[in-house]
Amino acid sequence: MATAYESLNVLVESIMVSSKGWVEAVAIISQDGTPLSYNANVDFNPDYIAATTAAIAGATSAVVDLLNSKGFDKIDVQLKDKRHLLIKNYKEYYIICITKPNPNLGFVNLILEAFLSGKS
């Protein structure tokens, strides 16, 4: 039986391959900002990305709480170079995807839903 860590590695690899090149980096981090698994085709510092993602998700959760909502599912930040930073809740983790510029965002979201649905 695969360990949880091996399962996360398989998930990261599956998202990267299935994205057909639209995703440049995928990472899974714990909610406290610890990088657990990642794959990147670009310059990528997993420790820095993980810590920053935890801060973004924490700030977003605080705002969502002020709106009396039950949390958030996904954060989508469009970068100035037309790439997207996607942060998605998954179980007790965050999945981070960095897309290529001007991605087929519908396709990327479909891939994420296919791999993460029913598991959060």
GROMACS .gro file of C-alpha atoms in nm:
model
  120
    1MET     CA    1   0.000   0.000   0.000
    2ALA     CA    2   0.133   0.343  -0.095
    3THR     CA    3   0.219   0.587   0.180
    4ALA     CA    4   0.046   0.924   0.198
    5TYR     CA    5   0.364   1.091   0.073
    6GLU     CA    6   0.384   0.859  -0.229
    7SER     CA    7   0.016   0.927  -0.304
    8LEU     CA    8   0.083   1.303  -0.302
    9ASN     CA    9   0.375   1.255  -0.543
   10VAL     CA   10   0.152   1.054  -0.777
   11LEU     CA   11  -0.115   1.325  -0.758
   12VAL     CA   12   0.136   1.599  -0.847
   13GLU     CA   13   0.276   1.398  -1.139
   14SER     CA   14  -0.074   1.314  -1.264
   15ILE     CA   15  -0.180   1.679  -1.266
   16MET     CA   16   0.139   1.784  -1.446
   17VAL     CA   17   0.106   1.518  -1.717
   18SER     CA   18  -0.269   1.561  -1.764
   19SER     CA   19  -0.241   1.939  -1.800
   20LYS     CA   20  -0.075   1.889  -2.140
   21GLY     CA   21   0.176   2.166  -2.075
   22TRP     CA   22  -0.063   2.434  -1.948
   23VAL     CA   23   0.070   2.397  -1.593
   24GLU     CA   24   0.433   2.490  -1.525
   25ALA     CA   25   0.439   2.394  -1.157
   26VAL     CA   26   0.230   2.199  -0.908
   27ALA     CA   27   0.290   2.178  -0.536
   28ILE     CA   28   0.111   2.032  -0.239
   29ILE     CA   29   0.169   2.205   0.093
   30SER     CA   30   0.035   2.159   0.442
   31GLN     CA   31  -0.177   2.434   0.592
   32ASP     CA   32   0.115   2.537   0.813
   33GLY     CA   33   0.327   2.610   0.504
   34THR     CA   34   0.537   2.294   0.473
   35PRO     CA   35   0.603   2.177   0.116
   36LEU     CA   36   0.511   1.808   0.083
   37SER     CA   37   0.546   1.739  -0.290
   38TYR     CA   38   0.610   1.940  -0.604
   39ASN     CA   39   0.707   1.928  -0.970
   40ALA     CA   40   0.811   2.233  -1.167
   41ASN     CA   41   0.930   2.316  -1.516
   42VAL     CA   42   1.026   2.667  -1.405
   43ASP     CA   43   1.246   2.821  -1.136
   44PHE     CA   44   1.057   2.727  -0.821
   45ASN     CA   45   1.154   2.752  -0.454
   46PRO     CA   46   0.912   2.516  -0.276
   47ASP     CA   47   0.986   2.651   0.073
   48TYR     CA   48   0.921   3.012  -0.028
   49ILE     CA   49   0.613   2.925  -0.234
   50ALA     CA   50   0.472   2.711   0.049
   51ALA     CA   51   0.519   2.977   0.316
   52THR     CA   52   0.373   3.248   0.095
   53THR     CA   53   0.076   3.031  -0.004
   54ALA     CA   54  -0.004   2.960   0.361
   55ALA     CA   55  -0.003   3.336   0.427
   56ILE     CA   56  -0.229   3.408   0.127
   57ALA     CA   57  -0.470   3.130   0.227
   58GLY     CA   58  -0.474   3.249   0.589
   59ALA     CA   59  -0.551   3.606   0.487
   60THR     CA   60  -0.821   3.487   0.247
   61SER     CA   61  -0.977   3.271   0.519
   62ALA     CA   62  -0.987   3.573   0.751
   63VAL     CA   63  -1.170   3.781   0.489
   64VAL     CA   64  -1.408   3.496   0.412
   65ASP     CA   65  -1.486   3.462   0.784
   66LEU     CA   66  -1.575   3.833   0.794
   67LEU     CA   67  -1.826   3.762   0.516
   68ASN     CA   68  -1.981   3.484   0.727
   69SER     CA   69  -1.896   3.223   0.465
   70LYS     CA   70  -1.795   2.864   0.530
   71GLY     CA   71  -1.450   2.895   0.376
   72PHE     CA   72  -1.313   2.905   0.025
   73ASP     CA   73  -1.255   2.641  -0.240
   74LYS     CA   74  -1.007   2.811  -0.471
   75ILE     CA   75  -0.804   3.128  -0.513
   76ASP     CA   76  -0.714   3.241  -0.865
   77VAL     CA   77  -0.455   3.519  -0.899
   78GLN     CA   78  -0.379   3.645  -1.248
   79LEU     CA   79  -0.017   3.753  -1.265
   80LYS     CA   80   0.099   4.047  -1.475
   81ASP     CA   81   0.264   3.811  -1.725
   82LYS     CA   82  -0.080   3.650  -1.783
   83ARG     CA   83   0.001   3.334  -1.587
   84HIS     CA   84  -0.231   3.223  -1.310
   85LEU     CA   85  -0.153   3.117  -0.956
   86LEU     CA   86  -0.424   2.874  -0.846
   87ILE     CA   87  -0.455   2.772  -0.482
   88LYS     CA   88  -0.708   2.498  -0.413
   89ASN     CA   89  -0.815   2.333  -0.089
   90TYR     CA   90  -0.762   1.957  -0.088
   91LYS     CA   91  -0.817   1.754   0.227
   92GLU     CA   92  -0.591   1.921   0.487
   93TYR     CA   93  -0.357   2.053   0.217
   94TYR     CA   94  -0.334   2.326  -0.044
   95ILE     CA   95  -0.268   2.243  -0.409
   96ILE     CA   96  -0.079   2.517  -0.591
   97CYS     CA   97  -0.066   2.540  -0.971
   98ILE     CA   98   0.123   2.795  -1.173
   99THR     CA   99   0.006   2.806  -1.533
  100LYS     CA  100   0.171   2.915  -1.854
  101PRO     CA  101   0.079   3.261  -1.983
  102ASN     CA  102  -0.274   3.284  -2.128
  103PRO     CA  103  -0.366   2.929  -2.025
  104ASN     CA  104  -0.670   2.730  -2.119
  105LEU     CA  105  -0.798   2.794  -1.769
  106GLY     CA  106  -1.116   2.594  -1.818
  107PHE     CA  107  -0.908   2.289  -1.907
  108VAL     CA  108  -0.676   2.338  -1.610
  109ASN     CA  109  -0.973   2.372  -1.374
  110LEU     CA  110  -1.129   2.059  -1.527
  111ILE     CA  111  -0.807   1.865  -1.462
  112LEU     CA  112  -0.795   1.985  -1.102
  113GLU     CA  113  -1.159   1.890  -1.046
  114ALA     CA  114  -1.105   1.549  -1.202
  115PHE     CA  115  -0.818   1.468  -0.965
  116LEU     CA  116  -0.946   1.642  -0.652
  117SER     CA  117  -1.325   1.596  -0.659
  118GLY     CA  118  -1.479   1.390  -0.388
  119LYS     CA  119  -1.152   1.385  -0.196
  120SER     CA  120  -1.168   1.714  -0.007
   0.00000   0.00000   0.00000
